[in-house]
PDB file of C-alpha atoms in Angstrom:
ATOM      1  CA  MET Q   1      98.610 101.648 123.988  1.00 77.00           C
ATOM      2  CA  LYS Q   2     101.615 100.848 122.053  1.00 88.00           C
ATOM      3  CA  LYS Q   3     104.424  99.119 124.195  1.00 94.00           C
ATOM      4  CA  LYS Q   4     107.569 100.926 124.393  1.00 96.00           C
ATOM      5  CA  LEU Q   5     110.687  99.364 122.748  1.00 97.00           C
ATOM      6  CA  ILE Q   6     113.979  98.766 125.787  1.00 98.00           C
ATOM      7  CA  VAL Q   7     116.821  97.949 123.494  1.00 98.00           C
ATOM      8  CA  VAL Q   8     119.528  96.339 125.805  1.00 98.00           C
ATOM      9  CA  VAL Q   9     123.152  96.121 124.697  1.00 97.00           C
ATOM     10  CA  PRO Q  10     125.079  93.647 126.773  1.00 96.00           C
ATOM     11  CA  MET Q  11     128.646  94.096 126.471  1.00 94.00           C
ATOM     12  CA  PRO Q  12     130.739  90.847 126.257  1.00 93.00           C
ATOM     13  CA  GLY Q  13     132.337  89.677 129.297  1.00 92.00           C
ATOM     14  CA  ILE Q  14     130.117  91.905 131.853  1.00 92.00           C
ATOM     15  CA  PHE Q  15     128.365  90.493 134.990  1.00 92.00           C
ATOM     16  CA  LEU Q  16     124.208  89.031 133.850  1.00 94.00           C
ATOM     17  CA  LEU Q  17     123.148  90.887 136.964  1.00 92.00           C
ATOM     18  CA  ASP Q  18     124.286  93.949 134.209  1.00 93.00           C
ATOM     19  CA  VAL Q  19     121.697  93.290 132.042  1.00 95.00           C
ATOM     20  CA  ALA Q  20     118.802  90.639 134.091  1.00 94.00           C
ATOM     21  CA  ALA Q  21     118.379  93.352 136.707  1.00 92.00           C
ATOM     22  CA  PRO Q  22     116.849  96.180 134.137  1.00 94.00           C
ATOM     23  CA  CYS Q  23     115.331  93.387 132.142  1.00 96.00           C
ATOM     24  CA  ASP Q  24     113.762  91.970 135.104  1.00 95.00           C
ATOM     25  CA  VAL Q  25     112.151  95.245 136.237  1.00 95.00           C
ATOM     26  CA  PHE Q  26     110.859  96.011 132.658  1.00 97.00           C
ATOM     27  CA  ALA Q  27     109.436  92.448 132.324  1.00 96.00           C
ATOM     28  CA  ALA Q  28     107.541  93.006 135.630  1.00 95.00           C
ATOM     29  CA  ALA Q  29     106.130  96.687 134.621  1.00 96.00           C
ATOM     30  CA  ASP Q  30     104.588  94.748 131.623  1.00 95.00           C
ATOM     31  CA  LYS Q  31     103.045  92.270 133.389  1.00 94.00           C
ATOM     32  CA  ILE Q  32     101.308  94.935 135.891  1.00 94.00           C
ATOM     33  CA  LEU Q  33     100.659  96.881 132.891  1.00 94.00           C
ATOM     34  CA  ASP Q  34      98.880  94.075 131.152  1.00 89.00           C
ATOM     35  CA  GLY Q  35      98.774  95.585 127.739  1.00 79.00           C
ATOM     36  CA  ASN Q  36      98.206  98.915 128.850  1.00 84.00           C
ATOM     37  CA  GLY Q  37     101.106 100.718 127.307  1.00 86.00           C
ATOM     38  CA  GLY Q  38     103.768  98.337 128.471  1.00 93.00           C
ATOM     39  CA  TYR Q  39     107.659  96.981 127.476  1.00 97.00           C
ATOM     40  CA  GLU Q  40     109.332  95.275 124.757  1.00 96.00           C
ATOM     41  CA  ILE Q  41     112.551  94.137 125.711  1.00 97.00           C
ATOM     42  CA  LEU Q  42     115.201  93.674 122.649  1.00 97.00           C
ATOM     43  CA  LEU Q  43     118.795  92.406 123.647  1.00 97.00           C
ATOM     44  CA  ALA Q  44     120.973  93.447 121.093  1.00 97.00           C
ATOM     45  CA  SER Q  45     124.456  92.787 120.356  1.00 96.00           C
ATOM     46  CA  PRO Q  46     127.481  95.135 119.744  1.00 95.00           C
ATOM     47  CA  VAL Q  47     129.585  93.418 117.869  1.00 90.00           C
ATOM     48  CA  ASN Q  48     129.109  91.007 114.910  1.00 90.00           C
ATOM     49  CA  THR Q  49     128.063  87.517 117.069  1.00 91.00           C
ATOM     50  CA  LYS Q  50     125.225  87.254 118.387  1.00 93.00           C
ATOM     51  CA  LYS Q  51     126.344  85.532 121.869  1.00 94.00           C
ATOM     52  CA  ILE Q  52     127.507  87.525 124.053  1.00 95.00           C
ATOM     53  CA  PRO Q  53     129.736  85.694 126.758  1.00 94.00           C
ATOM     54  CA  THR Q  54     129.451  86.928 130.742  1.00 94.00           C
ATOM     55  CA  LYS Q  55     131.673  86.575 133.782  1.00 92.00           C
ATOM     56  CA  SER Q  56     129.379  83.871 135.016  1.00 90.00           C
ATOM     57  CA  SER Q  57     129.958  81.845 131.923  1.00 91.00           C
ATOM     58  CA  VAL Q  58     125.957  82.116 131.211  1.00 93.00           C
ATOM     59  CA  GLU Q  59     126.128  82.880 127.048  1.00 94.00           C
ATOM     60  CA  LEU Q  60     123.631  85.386 126.286  1.00 96.00           C
ATOM     61  CA  HIS Q  61     121.934  85.170 122.843  1.00 96.00           C
ATOM     62  CA  CYS Q  62     121.238  88.447 121.233  1.00 97.00           C
ATOM     63  CA  PRO Q  63     118.434  88.051 118.379  1.00 96.00           C
ATOM     64  CA  VAL Q  64     120.085  90.920 116.370  1.00 97.00           C
ATOM     65  CA  THR Q  65     123.157  93.017 116.199  1.00 96.00           C
ATOM     66  CA  VAL Q  66     122.577  96.854 117.084  1.00 96.00           C
ATOM     67  CA  THR Q  67     122.675  97.891 113.431  1.00 93.00           C
ATOM     68  CA  GLY Q  68     120.180  95.218 112.496  1.00 95.00           C
ATOM     69  CA  ILE Q  69     117.625  97.007 114.273  1.00 95.00           C
ATOM     70  CA  THR Q  70     114.561  98.545 112.256  1.00 93.00           C
ATOM     71  CA  GLN Q  71     111.706  99.416 115.044  1.00 94.00           C
ATOM     72  CA  PRO Q  72     112.361 102.664 116.765  1.00 96.00           C
ATOM     73  CA  ILE Q  73     113.660 102.453 119.670  1.00 97.00           C
ATOM     74  CA  ASP Q  74     112.372 104.813 123.145  1.00 98.00           C
ATOM     75  CA  THR Q  75     115.148 103.938 125.129  1.00 98.00           C
ATOM     76  CA  LEU Q  76     118.351 102.323 124.613  1.00 98.00           C
ATOM     77  CA  ILE Q  77     120.841 100.938 127.185  1.00 98.00           C
ATOM     78  CA  ILE Q  78     124.433  99.904 127.501  1.00 97.00           C
ATOM     79  CA  ALA Q  79     124.704  97.650 129.908  1.00 96.00           C
ATOM     80  CA  GLY Q  80     128.351  97.052 131.413  1.00 92.00           C
ATOM     81  CA  PHE Q  81     131.418  97.668 128.903  1.00 92.00           C
ATOM     82  CA  SER Q  82     134.179  96.038 127.376  1.00 87.00           C
ATOM     83  CA  MET Q  83     137.789  97.684 127.788  1.00 87.00           C
ATOM     84  CA  PRO Q  84     138.726  95.616 124.542  1.00 86.00           C
ATOM     85  CA  LEU Q  85     136.001  98.103 122.552  1.00 85.00           C
ATOM     86  CA  LEU Q  86     137.763 101.026 123.433  1.00 87.00           C
ATOM     87  CA  GLU Q  87     140.462 100.408 120.487  1.00 83.00           C
ATOM     88  CA  LYS Q  88     138.727  98.523 118.477  1.00 83.00           C
ATOM     89  CA  GLY Q  89     134.697  99.648 118.812  1.00 84.00           C
ATOM     90  CA  GLY Q  90     134.949 102.408 116.069  1.00 90.00           C
ATOM     91  CA  ARG Q  91     131.926 101.316 114.452  1.00 93.00           C
ATOM     92  CA  PHE Q  92     129.668 100.661 117.468  1.00 95.00           C
ATOM     93  CA  PHE Q  93     130.797 104.159 118.922  1.00 95.00           C
ATOM     94  CA  GLN Q  94     129.902 105.658 115.506  1.00 96.00           C
ATOM     95  CA  TRP Q  95     126.193 104.105 115.348  1.00 96.00           C
ATOM     96  CA  LEU Q  96     126.100 105.168 118.931  1.00 96.00           C
ATOM     97  CA  LYS Q  97     126.163 108.961 117.937  1.00 96.00           C
ATOM     98  CA  ASP Q  98     124.059 108.557 114.855  1.00 96.00           C
ATOM     99  CA  ILE Q  99     121.446 106.630 116.742  1.00 97.00           C
ATOM    100  CA  TYR Q 100     121.014 108.907 119.657  1.00 97.00           C
ATOM    101  CA  PRO Q 101     119.125 111.836 118.004  1.00 97.00           C
ATOM    102  CA  LYS Q 102     116.313 109.112 117.404  1.00 97.00           C
ATOM    103  CA  VAL Q 103     115.654 107.715 120.761  1.00 97.00           C
ATOM    104  CA  ASN Q 104     113.452 108.980 123.544  1.00 97.00           C
ATOM    105  CA  ARG Q 105     116.361 108.274 126.286  1.00 98.00           C
ATOM    106  CA  ILE Q 106     119.859 106.488 126.090  1.00 98.00           C
ATOM    107  CA  CYS Q 107     121.067 104.960 129.349  1.00 97.00           C
ATOM    108  CA  SER Q 108     124.301 103.140 130.820  1.00 96.00           C
ATOM    109  CA  ILE Q 109     124.538 100.458 133.512  1.00 94.00           C
ATOM    110  CA  CYS Q 110     128.021 100.623 135.724  1.00 90.00           C
ATOM    111  CA  VAL Q 111     131.143 101.189 133.165  1.00 93.00           C
ATOM    112  CA  GLY Q 112     128.995 101.039 130.559  1.00 94.00           C
ATOM    113  CA  ALA Q 113     129.523 105.275 131.029  1.00 95.00           C
ATOM    114  CA  TYR Q 114     132.620 104.655 128.906  1.00 96.00           C
ATOM    115  CA  ALA Q 115     130.610 103.586 125.792  1.00 96.00           C
ATOM    116  CA  LEU Q 116     128.364 106.836 125.864  1.00 97.00           C
ATOM    117  CA  ALA Q 117     131.402 109.134 126.871  1.00 97.00           C
ATOM    118  CA  GLU Q 118     133.761 107.579 123.943  1.00 96.00           C
ATOM    119  CA  ALA Q 119     130.827 108.052 121.442  1.00 96.00           C
ATOM    120  CA  GLY Q 120     130.665 112.211 122.811  1.00 97.00           C
ATOM    121  CA  ILE Q 121     127.079 111.737 124.282  1.00 97.00           C
ATOM    122  CA  LEU Q 122     128.422 112.899 127.653  1.00 97.00           C
ATOM    123  CA  ASP Q 123     130.224 115.362 126.498  1.00 96.00           C
ATOM    124  CA  GLY Q 124     129.763 118.760 128.985  1.00 96.00           C
ATOM    125  CA  LYS Q 125     127.076 116.543 130.929  1.00 96.00           C
ATOM    126  CA  GLN Q 126     126.421 115.573 134.793  1.00 94.00           C
ATOM    127  CA  ALA Q 127     127.185 111.663 135.193  1.00 95.00           C
ATOM    128  CA  THR Q 128     128.275 108.707 136.594  1.00 91.00           C
ATOM    129  CA  THR Q 129     129.878 105.352 136.309  1.00 90.00           C
ATOM    130  CA  HIS Q 130     130.951 102.572 139.382  1.00 85.00           C
ATOM    131  CA  TRP Q 131     132.862 104.325 142.099  1.00 77.00           C
ATOM    132  CA  GLU Q 132     136.025 101.799 141.358  1.00 79.00           C
ATOM    133  CA  TYR Q 133     136.188 103.432 137.984  1.00 83.00           C
ATOM    134  CA  SER Q 134     135.472 107.179 138.599  1.00 82.00           C
ATOM    135  CA  ARG Q 135     139.139 108.937 138.842  1.00 83.00           C
ATOM    136  CA  GLN Q 136     140.163 106.615 135.775  1.00 88.00           C
ATOM    137  CA  PHE Q 137     136.953 107.551 133.908  1.00 92.00           C
ATOM    138  CA  GLN Q 138     137.590 111.532 134.643  1.00 91.00           C
ATOM    139  CA  GLN Q 139     140.847 111.396 133.656  1.00 92.00           C
ATOM    140  CA  ARG Q 140     140.246 109.980 130.348  1.00 94.00           C
ATOM    141  CA  TYR Q 141     136.865 112.193 129.968  1.00 95.00           C
ATOM    142  CA  PRO Q 142     137.770 115.705 131.457  1.00 95.00           C
ATOM    143  CA  SER Q 143     134.802 117.047 129.549  1.00 96.00           C
ATOM    144  CA  VAL Q 144     132.078 115.132 131.795  1.00 95.00           C
ATOM    145  CA  LYS Q 145     130.739 116.490 135.043  1.00 93.00           C
ATOM    146  CA  VAL Q 146     131.490 112.936 136.964  1.00 89.00           C
ATOM    147  CA  ASP Q 147     129.590 112.526 140.038  1.00 84.00           C
ATOM    148  CA  THR Q 148     129.951 108.961 141.404  1.00 75.00           C
ATOM    149  CA  ASP Q 149     127.871 109.695 145.003  1.00 71.00           C
ATOM    150  CA  PRO Q 150     124.353 109.087 143.477  1.00 79.00           C
ATOM    151  CA  PHE Q 151     122.916 105.398 142.183  1.00 81.00           C
ATOM    152  CA  PHE Q 152     122.349 106.787 139.184  1.00 88.00           C
ATOM    153  CA  THR Q 153     122.410 110.266 137.415  1.00 91.00           C
ATOM    154  CA  ARG Q 154     119.909 112.583 134.857  1.00 94.00           C
ATOM    155  CA  ASP Q 155     120.792 114.874 132.488  1.00 95.00           C
ATOM    156  CA  ALA Q 156     118.322 115.955 129.980  1.00 95.00           C
ATOM    157  CA  ASN Q 157     117.748 112.356 128.210  1.00 97.00           C
ATOM    158  CA  VAL Q 158     120.643 110.916 128.845  1.00 97.00           C
ATOM    159  CA  TYR Q 159     120.448 108.332 132.295  1.00 97.00           C
ATOM    160  CA  THR Q 160     123.973 106.668 133.656  1.00 95.00           C
ATOM    161  CA  SER Q 161     124.042 104.692 136.808  1.00 92.00           C
ATOM    162  CA  GLY Q 162     126.851 103.488 139.432  1.00 85.00           C
ATOM    163  CA  GLY Q 163     127.671  99.894 140.130  1.00 78.00           C
ATOM    164  CA  VAL Q 164     125.979  96.595 138.325  1.00 78.00           C
ATOM    165  CA  SER Q 165     123.162  96.929 140.995  1.00 83.00           C
ATOM    166  CA  SER Q 166     122.446  99.804 140.328  1.00 86.00           C
ATOM    167  CA  GLY Q 167     120.678  99.468 137.230  1.00 90.00           C
ATOM    168  CA  ILE Q 168     117.584  98.112 139.351  1.00 90.00           C
ATOM    169  CA  ASP Q 169     117.248 101.704 140.898  1.00 89.00           C
ATOM    170  CA  LEU Q 170     117.762 103.099 137.173  1.00 93.00           C
ATOM    171  CA  ALA Q 171     114.946 100.667 135.751  1.00 94.00           C
ATOM    172  CA  LEU Q 172     112.626 101.286 138.656  1.00 93.00           C
ATOM    173  CA  ALA Q 173     113.300 105.302 138.196  1.00 93.00           C
ATOM    174  CA  LEU Q 174     112.277 104.911 134.306  1.00 96.00           C
ATOM    175  CA  VAL Q 175     109.517 102.961 134.813  1.00 95.00           C
ATOM    176  CA  GLU Q 176     108.043 105.272 137.489  1.00 93.00           C
ATOM    177  CA  GLU Q 177     108.791 108.182 135.103  1.00 95.00           C
ATOM    178  CA  ASP Q 178     106.692 106.446 132.195  1.00 95.00           C
ATOM    179  CA  HIS Q 179     103.880 105.432 134.716  1.00 94.00           C
ATOM    180  CA  GLY Q 180     103.867 106.730 137.983  1.00 93.00           C
ATOM    181  CA  ARG Q 181     105.051 105.669 141.430  1.00 89.00           C
ATOM    182  CA  GLU Q 182     101.912 103.353 142.243  1.00 91.00           C
ATOM    183  CA  VAL Q 183     103.349 100.717 139.018  1.00 93.00           C
ATOM    184  CA  ALA Q 184     106.878 101.606 140.617  1.00 91.00           C
ATOM    185  CA  LEU Q 185     106.079 100.478 143.722  1.00 90.00           C
ATOM    186  CA  GLN Q 186     104.043  97.097 142.871  1.00 92.00           C
ATOM    187  CA  ILE Q 187     107.433  96.592 140.998  1.00 92.00           C
ATOM    188  CA  ALA Q 188     109.371  97.307 143.906  1.00 88.00           C
ATOM    189  CA  ARG Q 189     107.152  95.060 146.190  1.00 88.00           C
ATOM    190  CA  ARG Q 190     106.716  92.062 143.639  1.00 88.00           C
ATOM    191  CA  LEU Q 191     110.602  92.202 143.405  1.00 86.00           C
ATOM    192  CA  ILE Q 192     111.260  92.763 146.427  1.00 76.00           C
ATOM    193  CA  LEU Q 193     113.120  95.586 146.036  1.00 75.00           C
ATOM    194  CA  GLN Q 194     113.871  99.229 147.642  1.00 68.00           C
ATOM    195  CA  LEU Q 195     111.990 101.761 145.513  1.00 67.00           C
ATOM    196  CA  LYS Q 196     114.713 103.870 146.477  1.00 66.00           C
ATOM    197  CA  ARG Q 197     117.653 102.936 148.373  1.00 60.00           C
ATOM    198  CA  PRO Q 198     119.187 105.343 151.219  1.00 54.00           C
ATOM    199  CA  GLY Q 199     122.537 106.841 150.662  1.00 51.00           C
ATOM    200  CA  TYR Q 200     124.743 106.562 147.848  1.00 52.00           C
ATOM    201  CA  GLN Q 201     127.820 104.916 146.399  1.00 53.00           C
ATOM    202  CA  ALA Q 202     129.944 105.601 149.037  1.00 52.00           C
ATOM    203  CA  GLN Q 203     128.069 103.043 151.235  1.00 49.00           C
ATOM    204  CA  PHE Q 204     129.924 100.540 149.025  1.00 50.00           C
ATOM    205  CA  SER Q 205     133.048 101.941 148.053  1.00 52.00           C
ATOM    206  CA  ARG Q 206     135.841 102.750 150.297  1.00 53.00           C
ATOM    207  CA  LEU Q 207     136.392 106.613 151.546  1.00 56.00           C
ATOM    208  CA  LEU Q 208     139.886 106.042 151.801  1.00 57.00           C
ATOM    209  CA  GLU Q 209     141.847 104.543 148.997  1.00 58.00           C
ATOM    210  CA  ILE Q 210     145.269 104.516 151.025  1.00 55.00           C
ATOM    211  CA  GLN Q 211     146.957 102.043 147.952  1.00 47.00           C
ATOM    212  CA  ARG Q 212     147.099 104.604 145.930  1.00 55.00           C
ATOM    213  CA  MET Q 213     148.388 107.119 148.164  1.00 59.00           C
ATOM    214  CA  GLU Q 214     150.952 104.599 150.231  1.00 59.00           C
ATOM    215  CA  ASN Q 215     154.463 106.710 149.917  1.00 67.00           C
ATOM    216  CA  SER Q 216     151.912 110.209 150.385  1.00 77.00           C
ATOM    217  CA  ILE Q 217     152.187 111.875 154.410  1.00 85.00           C
ATOM    218  CA  GLY Q 218     148.728 110.410 154.531  1.00 83.00           C
ATOM    219  CA  GLY Q 219     149.259 107.053 154.026  1.00 79.00           C
ATOM    220  CA  LYS Q 220     152.429 107.165 155.937  1.00 82.00           C
ATOM    221  CA  LEU Q 221     150.200 108.384 158.763  1.00 86.00           C
ATOM    222  CA  TYR Q 222     147.444 106.089 158.142  1.00 83.00           C
ATOM    223  CA  THR Q 223     148.163 103.026 160.067  1.00 79.00           C
ATOM    224  CA  TRP Q 224     149.320 104.963 163.118  1.00 87.00           C
ATOM    225  CA  MET Q 225     146.210 107.138 163.361  1.00 87.00           C
ATOM    226  CA  ILE Q 226     143.940 103.877 163.203  1.00 83.00           C
ATOM    227  CA  ARG Q 227     145.562 102.836 166.533  1.00 85.00           C
ATOM    228  CA  HIS Q 228     145.430 106.480 168.036  1.00 89.00           C
ATOM    229  CA  LEU Q 229     141.495 107.201 167.007  1.00 90.00           C
ATOM    230  CA  GLU Q 230     140.738 107.603 170.532  1.00 90.00           C
ATOM    231  CA  GLU Q 231     143.378 110.034 171.145  1.00 89.00           C
ATOM    232  CA  ASP Q 232     143.131 114.050 170.255  1.00 89.00           C
ATOM    233  CA  LEU Q 233     143.921 114.184 166.769  1.00 91.00           C
ATOM    234  CA  HIS Q 234     144.325 117.660 165.997  1.00 91.00           C
ATOM    235  CA  ILE Q 235     146.846 118.891 163.292  1.00 92.00           C
ATOM    236  CA  GLU Q 236     149.422 119.978 165.858  1.00 93.00           C
ATOM    237  CA  HIS Q 237     149.685 116.355 167.069  1.00 90.00           C
ATOM    238  CA  LEU Q 238     150.118 115.040 163.084  1.00 92.00           C
ATOM    239  CA  ALA Q 239     152.356 117.689 162.486  1.00 92.00           C
ATOM    240  CA  ARG Q 240     154.285 116.752 165.634  1.00 91.00           C
ATOM    241  CA  HIS Q 241     154.250 112.682 165.044  1.00 89.00           C
ATOM    242  CA  SER Q 242     155.404 113.597 161.300  1.00 90.00           C
ATOM    243  CA  ASN Q 243     158.508 116.036 162.380  1.00 91.00           C
ATOM    244  CA  MET Q 244     157.203 118.639 160.710  1.00 92.00           C
ATOM    245  CA  SER Q 245     156.296 122.281 161.531  1.00 94.00           C
ATOM    246  CA  VAL Q 246     152.355 123.027 161.119  1.00 93.00           C
ATOM    247  CA  ARG Q 247     152.355 125.310 158.054  1.00 93.00           C
ATOM    248  CA  ASN Q 248     154.645 122.850 156.281  1.00 94.00           C
ATOM    249  CA  PHE Q 249     152.277 119.906 157.133  1.00 93.00           C
ATOM    250  CA  THR Q 250     149.288 121.392 155.968  1.00 92.00           C
ATOM    251  CA  ARG Q 251     150.590 122.478 152.793  1.00 92.00           C
ATOM    252  CA  VAL Q 252     152.269 119.070 151.755  1.00 91.00           C
ATOM    253  CA  PHE Q 253     149.618 117.099 153.094  1.00 89.00           C
ATOM    254  CA  LEU Q 254     147.151 118.809 151.153  1.00 88.00           C
ATOM    255  CA  LYS Q 255     149.310 119.067 147.891  1.00 85.00           C
ATOM    256  CA  GLU Q 256     149.915 115.062 148.375  1.00 83.00           C
ATOM    257  CA  THR Q 257     146.597 113.556 149.529  1.00 80.00           C
ATOM    258  CA  GLY Q 258     143.890 116.733 148.165  1.00 79.00           C
ATOM    259  CA  VAL Q 259     142.028 116.596 151.047  1.00 82.00           C
ATOM    260  CA  THR Q 260     142.875 118.698 154.943  1.00 90.00           C
ATOM    261  CA  PRO Q 261     144.191 116.816 157.826  1.00 91.00           C
ATOM    262  CA  ALA Q 262     140.983 117.615 159.467  1.00 91.00           C
ATOM    263  CA  LYS Q 263     138.998 115.981 156.846  1.00 90.00           C
ATOM    264  CA  PHE Q 264     141.227 112.801 156.552  1.00 89.00           C
ATOM    265  CA  VAL Q 265     141.097 112.029 160.111  1.00 91.00           C
ATOM    266  CA  GLU Q 266     137.283 112.523 159.675  1.00 90.00           C
ATOM    267  CA  LYS Q 267     137.522 110.186 156.474  1.00 88.00           C
ATOM    268  CA  VAL Q 268     139.527 107.363 158.848  1.00 89.00           C
ATOM    269  CA  ARG Q 269     137.388 107.564 161.992  1.00 91.00           C
ATOM    270  CA  VAL Q 270     133.889 107.146 159.544  1.00 89.00           C
ATOM    271  CA  GLU Q 271     135.874 104.422 157.980  1.00 86.00           C
ATOM    272  CA  VAL Q 272     136.620 102.519 160.791  1.00 88.00           C
ATOM    273  CA  ALA Q 273     133.212 102.723 162.300  1.00 88.00           C
ATOM    274  CA  ARG Q 274     132.129 101.202 158.959  1.00 84.00           C
ATOM    275  CA  ARG Q 275     134.109  98.209 159.769  1.00 84.00           C
ATOM    276  CA  TYR Q 276     132.782  97.774 163.463  1.00 85.00           C
ATOM    277  CA  LEU Q 277     129.409  98.126 162.351  1.00 87.00           C
ATOM    278  CA  GLU Q 278     129.779  95.633 159.746  1.00 78.00           C
ATOM    279  CA  ASP Q 279     131.742  93.202 161.655  1.00 80.00           C
ATOM    280  CA  SER Q 280     131.262  93.450 165.607  1.00 82.00           C
ATOM    281  CA  ASP Q 281     128.244  93.443 168.529  1.00 84.00           C
ATOM    282  CA  LEU Q 282     129.623  96.726 169.930  1.00 88.00           C
ATOM    283  CA  SER Q 283     127.065  99.205 170.396  1.00 91.00           C
ATOM    284  CA  ILE Q 284     127.104 102.638 168.181  1.00 92.00           C
ATOM    285  CA  ASP Q 285     128.126 104.714 171.180  1.00 92.00           C
ATOM    286  CA  GLN Q 286     131.044 102.331 171.811  1.00 91.00           C
ATOM    287  CA  ILE Q 287     132.181 102.621 168.300  1.00 92.00           C
ATOM    288  CA  ALA Q 288     131.475 106.386 168.689  1.00 93.00           C
ATOM    289  CA  GLU Q 289     134.142 106.496 171.376  1.00 92.00           C
ATOM    290  CA  LYS Q 290     136.588 103.478 169.797  1.00 91.00           C
ATOM    291  CA  CYS Q 291     136.913 105.938 166.496  1.00 92.00           C
ATOM    292  CA  GLY Q 292     136.915 109.108 167.982  1.00 93.00           C
ATOM    293  CA  LEU Q 293     133.298 110.423 166.952  1.00 93.00           C
ATOM    294  CA  GLY Q 294     132.328 112.350 170.488  1.00 90.00           C
ATOM    295  CA  GLY Q 295     128.672 110.125 171.176  1.00 88.00           C
ATOM    296  CA  LEU Q 296     125.950 108.806 169.732  1.00 90.00           C
ATOM    297  CA  ILE Q 297     124.926 111.991 168.126  1.00 92.00           C
ATOM    298  CA  SER Q 298     128.007 113.541 167.352  1.00 92.00           C
ATOM    299  CA  MET Q 299     128.806 110.047 165.408  1.00 93.00           C
ATOM    300  CA  ARG Q 300     125.171 109.971 163.424  1.00 92.00           C
ATOM    301  CA  ARG Q 301     125.624 113.506 162.130  1.00 92.00           C
ATOM    302  CA  THR Q 302     129.386 112.863 160.618  1.00 91.00           C
ATOM    303  CA  PHE Q 303     128.440 109.505 159.410  1.00 89.00           C
ATOM    304  CA  ILE Q 304     125.296 110.620 157.923  1.00 88.00           C
ATOM    305  CA  ARG Q 305     127.248 113.592 156.028  1.00 86.00           C
ATOM    306  CA  HIS Q 306     129.591 111.334 154.527  1.00 84.00           C
ATOM    307  CA  MET Q 307     127.740 108.291 153.664  1.00 81.00           C
ATOM    308  CA  ASN Q 308     124.225 109.920 153.612  1.00 79.00           C
ATOM    309  CA  VAL Q 309     122.707 107.159 156.141  1.00 83.00           C
ATOM    310  CA  SER Q 310     122.807 106.908 159.647  1.00 89.00           C
ATOM    311  CA  PRO Q 311     125.172 104.111 161.562  1.00 90.00           C
ATOM    312  CA  SER Q 312     122.216 102.007 162.304  1.00 90.00           C
ATOM    313  CA  ASP Q 313     120.808 101.557 158.661  1.00 86.00           C
ATOM    314  CA  TYR Q 314     124.305 101.224 157.661  1.00 83.00           C
ATOM    315  CA  ARG Q 315     124.607  98.344 159.876  1.00 86.00           C
ATOM    316  CA  ARG Q 316     121.103  96.919 158.914  1.00 82.00           C
ATOM    317  CA  SER Q 317     122.115  96.602 155.326  1.00 73.00           C
ATOM    318  CA  PHE Q 318     125.805  95.658 156.079  1.00 70.00           C
ATOM    319  CA  ARG Q 319     125.953  93.363 158.897  1.00 68.00           C
ATOM    320  CA  THR Q 320     127.604  90.006 157.762  1.00 55.00           C
ATOM    321  CA  SER Q 321     125.149  87.324 156.920  1.00 44.00           C
ATOM    322  CA  LEU Q 322     126.008  85.200 159.549  1.00 41.00           C
ATOM    323  CA  GLN Q 323     125.739  87.769 162.325  1.00 48.00           C
ATOM    324  CA  THR Q 324     121.789  88.065 160.679  1.00 44.00           C
ATOM    325  CA  ILE Q 325     120.891  84.822 160.797  1.00 39.00           C
ATOM    326  CA  GLU Q 326     122.154  84.401 164.334  1.00 41.00           C
ATOM    327  CA  ASP Q 327     119.923  87.464 165.312  1.00 44.00           C
TER     328      ASP Q 327
END
């Protein structure tokens, strides 16, 4: 059975993991399949030079530039993105537009979604990107349906993934699509990975970007709120502290922050609970009480609603390395 050609396009200045992670997954799959329809991996430069610098100072050597590819491409993966290309990458974006109808699948890793969007490939499609760039991305490409919850998304034959390590999740999913769950599971075991990670990108982001709303009513309340989470923070209490009527407070709060006061309070409570789970030895019951999340069952229900993972599973994943070693 003929091997599928996986073309990975590394952008200048990316994280090495943007490229190494999916390449290692496909290389492991090829070894496991042992000639029974595996993968051939080709690095192709998006620019004239075949040497691509990375953030870790490791230089990648690409055998070809994208315009020099002569073989049929099964899967094209854009690994990361170089923001200067938004102004100077016209030829590359045109190449993407032209090659898209000829490939079986086209994918992006992390902010590689910018390249697909700039080429018009994501117009009207569901897509994800790194949570930190989601607002900027949505503003630049309003026709794209941005969802930064999942680690990766699929819309027809277009795949986009979130942060850098999400390239692993995406590559495993592509292998499973091609060769079934057992092969993907073998790769996950060999590389000591989870075949499907629990939760979504919210685990790694800040639920509240206070620095963007510091002059809003929510930003002004935030410091006071985190010192009073154990108290009753109903809207009447918040409005009184802000010297406003409940009606006016509700209207202004929603307009300035985009969320209701009740939802904001809940997000603050979950965010502070995350910090305790990461950095303290407090029990989950104690954390629930300190953060005003009720008891264990109530906290678990609220935490899963926001994070799609239980408090105990979150603690196991994000507790500091030192604490893990000492345990």
